[in-house]
């Protein structure tokens, strides 16, 4: 079970890859800023994109939710921007996923 979890944990730094990675039943570690709107925007955008990208009518169409901000943070390269607000510097990694 733990091995399967780690196999489905993917770092994504560009929004263009977020929803397609999520739709493959992965959890996503993404760089975010501390704006409160980040979680709301990620949920809304990923839900909208999931509806248009769904290959299977039974595929989940709900958006991603923030599962946690991991205590043990991977290195965040200098100059990394928030996955949603590209004009804002990322402050930490957050874990996103779906409830199935």
PDB file of C-alpha atoms in Angstrom:
ATOM      1  CA  UNK A   1       0.000   0.000   0.000  1.00  0.00           C
ATOM      2  CA  UNK A   2       2.766   2.458   0.923  1.00  0.00           C
ATOM      3  CA  UNK A   3       4.719   1.599  -2.224  1.00  0.00           C
ATOM      4  CA  UNK A   4       1.617   2.229  -4.339  1.00  0.00           C
ATOM      5  CA  UNK A   5       1.139   5.600  -2.661  1.00  0.00           C
ATOM      6  CA  UNK A   6       4.686   6.712  -3.480  1.00  0.00           C
ATOM      7  CA  UNK A   7       4.325   5.500  -7.077  1.00  0.00           C
ATOM      8  CA  UNK A   8       1.344   7.816  -7.490  1.00  0.00           C
ATOM      9  CA  UNK A   9       2.919  10.915  -5.954  1.00  0.00           C
ATOM     10  CA  UNK A  10       4.102  13.217  -8.755  1.00  0.00           C
ATOM     11  CA  UNK A  11       5.792  16.621  -8.554  1.00  0.00           C
ATOM     12  CA  UNK A  12       4.165  19.052 -10.997  1.00  0.00           C
ATOM     13  CA  UNK A  13       5.428  22.608 -11.450  1.00  0.00           C
ATOM     14  CA  UNK A  14       3.458  23.705 -14.542  1.00  0.00           C
ATOM     15  CA  UNK A  15      -0.321  24.012 -14.618  1.00  0.00           C
ATOM     16  CA  UNK A  16      -0.452  22.520 -18.128  1.00  0.00           C
ATOM     17  CA  UNK A  17       0.461  19.137 -16.580  1.00  0.00           C
ATOM     18  CA  UNK A  18      -1.661  19.345 -13.427  1.00  0.00           C
ATOM     19  CA  UNK A  19      -5.087  18.076 -14.486  1.00  0.00           C
ATOM     20  CA  UNK A  20      -3.842  15.363 -16.825  1.00  0.00           C
ATOM     21  CA  UNK A  21      -1.623  14.039 -14.008  1.00  0.00           C
ATOM     22  CA  UNK A  22      -4.527  14.210 -11.561  1.00  0.00           C
ATOM     23  CA  UNK A  23      -6.790  12.367 -14.010  1.00  0.00           C
ATOM     24  CA  UNK A  24      -4.376   9.422 -13.934  1.00  0.00           C
ATOM     25  CA  UNK A  25      -5.292   8.943 -10.247  1.00  0.00           C
ATOM     26  CA  UNK A  26      -2.112  10.543  -8.975  1.00  0.00           C
ATOM     27  CA  UNK A  27      -1.516  12.815  -6.034  1.00  0.00           C
ATOM     28  CA  UNK A  28       0.337  15.981  -6.954  1.00  0.00           C
ATOM     29  CA  UNK A  29       3.022  17.850  -5.081  1.00  0.00           C
ATOM     30  CA  UNK A  30       2.856  21.409  -6.425  1.00  0.00           C
ATOM     31  CA  UNK A  31       4.598  24.679  -5.561  1.00  0.00           C
ATOM     32  CA  UNK A  32       2.190  27.273  -4.186  1.00  0.00           C
ATOM     33  CA  UNK A  33       2.198  30.750  -2.700  1.00  0.00           C
ATOM     34  CA  UNK A  34       0.346  31.618   0.498  1.00  0.00           C
ATOM     35  CA  UNK A  35      -2.621  33.362  -1.156  1.00  0.00           C
ATOM     36  CA  UNK A  36      -5.876  31.974   0.220  1.00  0.00           C
ATOM     37  CA  UNK A  37      -7.334  31.857  -3.300  1.00  0.00           C
ATOM     38  CA  UNK A  38      -4.829  29.190  -4.411  1.00  0.00           C
ATOM     39  CA  UNK A  39      -6.866  26.235  -3.125  1.00  0.00           C
ATOM     40  CA  UNK A  40     -10.149  27.581  -4.492  1.00  0.00           C
ATOM     41  CA  UNK A  41      -8.633  28.296  -7.906  1.00  0.00           C
ATOM     42  CA  UNK A  42      -6.956  24.883  -8.161  1.00  0.00           C
ATOM     43  CA  UNK A  43     -10.219  23.128  -7.303  1.00  0.00           C
ATOM     44  CA  UNK A  44     -12.229  25.179  -9.816  1.00  0.00           C
ATOM     45  CA  UNK A  45      -9.738  24.947 -12.693  1.00  0.00           C
ATOM     46  CA  UNK A  46      -9.047  21.245 -12.263  1.00  0.00           C
ATOM     47  CA  UNK A  47     -12.783  20.450 -12.091  1.00  0.00           C
ATOM     48  CA  UNK A  48     -13.470  22.407 -15.266  1.00  0.00           C
ATOM     49  CA  UNK A  49     -10.538  20.860 -17.132  1.00  0.00           C
ATOM     50  CA  UNK A  50     -11.423  17.350 -15.906  1.00  0.00           C
ATOM     51  CA  UNK A  51     -14.841  17.626 -17.528  1.00  0.00           C
ATOM     52  CA  UNK A  52     -13.293  18.463 -20.895  1.00  0.00           C
ATOM     53  CA  UNK A  53     -10.398  15.972 -20.621  1.00  0.00           C
ATOM     54  CA  UNK A  54     -12.374  12.959 -19.373  1.00  0.00           C
ATOM     55  CA  UNK A  55     -11.721   9.921 -21.522  1.00  0.00           C
ATOM     56  CA  UNK A  56     -14.222   7.833 -19.594  1.00  0.00           C
ATOM     57  CA  UNK A  57     -17.698   9.034 -18.654  1.00  0.00           C
ATOM     58  CA  UNK A  58     -17.263   7.367 -15.252  1.00  0.00           C
ATOM     59  CA  UNK A  59     -14.085   9.350 -14.563  1.00  0.00           C
ATOM     60  CA  UNK A  60     -14.294  11.724 -11.594  1.00  0.00           C
ATOM     61  CA  UNK A  61     -14.917  15.319 -12.548  1.00  0.00           C
ATOM     62  CA  UNK A  62     -14.492  16.953  -9.169  1.00  0.00           C
ATOM     63  CA  UNK A  63     -11.572  19.255  -8.687  1.00  0.00           C
ATOM     64  CA  UNK A  64      -8.407  18.664  -6.725  1.00  0.00           C
ATOM     65  CA  UNK A  65      -8.287  19.528  -3.064  1.00  0.00           C
ATOM     66  CA  UNK A  66      -5.346  20.318  -0.863  1.00  0.00           C
ATOM     67  CA  UNK A  67      -4.604  17.225   1.202  1.00  0.00           C
ATOM     68  CA  UNK A  68      -1.830  18.760   3.286  1.00  0.00           C
ATOM     69  CA  UNK A  69       1.306  20.847   3.346  1.00  0.00           C
ATOM     70  CA  UNK A  70       3.965  18.208   4.031  1.00  0.00           C
ATOM     71  CA  UNK A  71       6.119  18.735   7.085  1.00  0.00           C
ATOM     72  CA  UNK A  72       9.168  17.396   5.222  1.00  0.00           C
ATOM     73  CA  UNK A  73       9.455  19.734   2.249  1.00  0.00           C
ATOM     74  CA  UNK A  74      11.472  18.851  -0.865  1.00  0.00           C
ATOM     75  CA  UNK A  75      13.914  21.545  -1.946  1.00  0.00           C
ATOM     76  CA  UNK A  76      12.113  24.425  -3.655  1.00  0.00           C
ATOM     77  CA  UNK A  77      14.446  25.807  -6.330  1.00  0.00           C
ATOM     78  CA  UNK A  78      15.042  29.552  -6.188  1.00  0.00           C
ATOM     79  CA  UNK A  79      12.835  31.301  -8.738  1.00  0.00           C
ATOM     80  CA  UNK A  80      10.014  28.725  -8.616  1.00  0.00           C
ATOM     81  CA  UNK A  81       6.640  30.396  -9.021  1.00  0.00           C
ATOM     82  CA  UNK A  82       3.223  29.400  -7.726  1.00  0.00           C
ATOM     83  CA  UNK A  83       1.530  26.869 -10.006  1.00  0.00           C
ATOM     84  CA  UNK A  84      -1.606  29.067 -10.186  1.00  0.00           C
ATOM     85  CA  UNK A  85      -0.453  32.636  -9.651  1.00  0.00           C
ATOM     86  CA  UNK A  86       2.631  32.653 -11.896  1.00  0.00           C
ATOM     87  CA  UNK A  87       3.517  36.217 -10.859  1.00  0.00           C
ATOM     88  CA  UNK A  88       3.899  35.086  -7.226  1.00  0.00           C
ATOM     89  CA  UNK A  89       6.911  33.203  -5.878  1.00  0.00           C
ATOM     90  CA  UNK A  90       6.156  29.745  -4.506  1.00  0.00           C
ATOM     91  CA  UNK A  91       6.626  29.525  -0.755  1.00  0.00           C
ATOM     92  CA  UNK A  92       6.200  25.795  -0.187  1.00  0.00           C
ATOM     93  CA  UNK A  93       5.029  22.503  -1.702  1.00  0.00           C
ATOM     94  CA  UNK A  94       1.437  21.375  -1.113  1.00  0.00           C
ATOM     95  CA  UNK A  95      -0.085  17.966  -1.768  1.00  0.00           C
ATOM     96  CA  UNK A  96      -3.244  17.817  -3.902  1.00  0.00           C
ATOM     97  CA  UNK A  97      -5.521  14.948  -4.791  1.00  0.00           C
ATOM     98  CA  UNK A  98      -9.094  13.743  -5.107  1.00  0.00           C
ATOM     99  CA  UNK A  99     -11.405  11.729  -2.923  1.00  0.00           C
ATOM    100  CA  UNK A 100     -12.615   8.630  -4.735  1.00  0.00           C
TER     101      UNK A 100
END
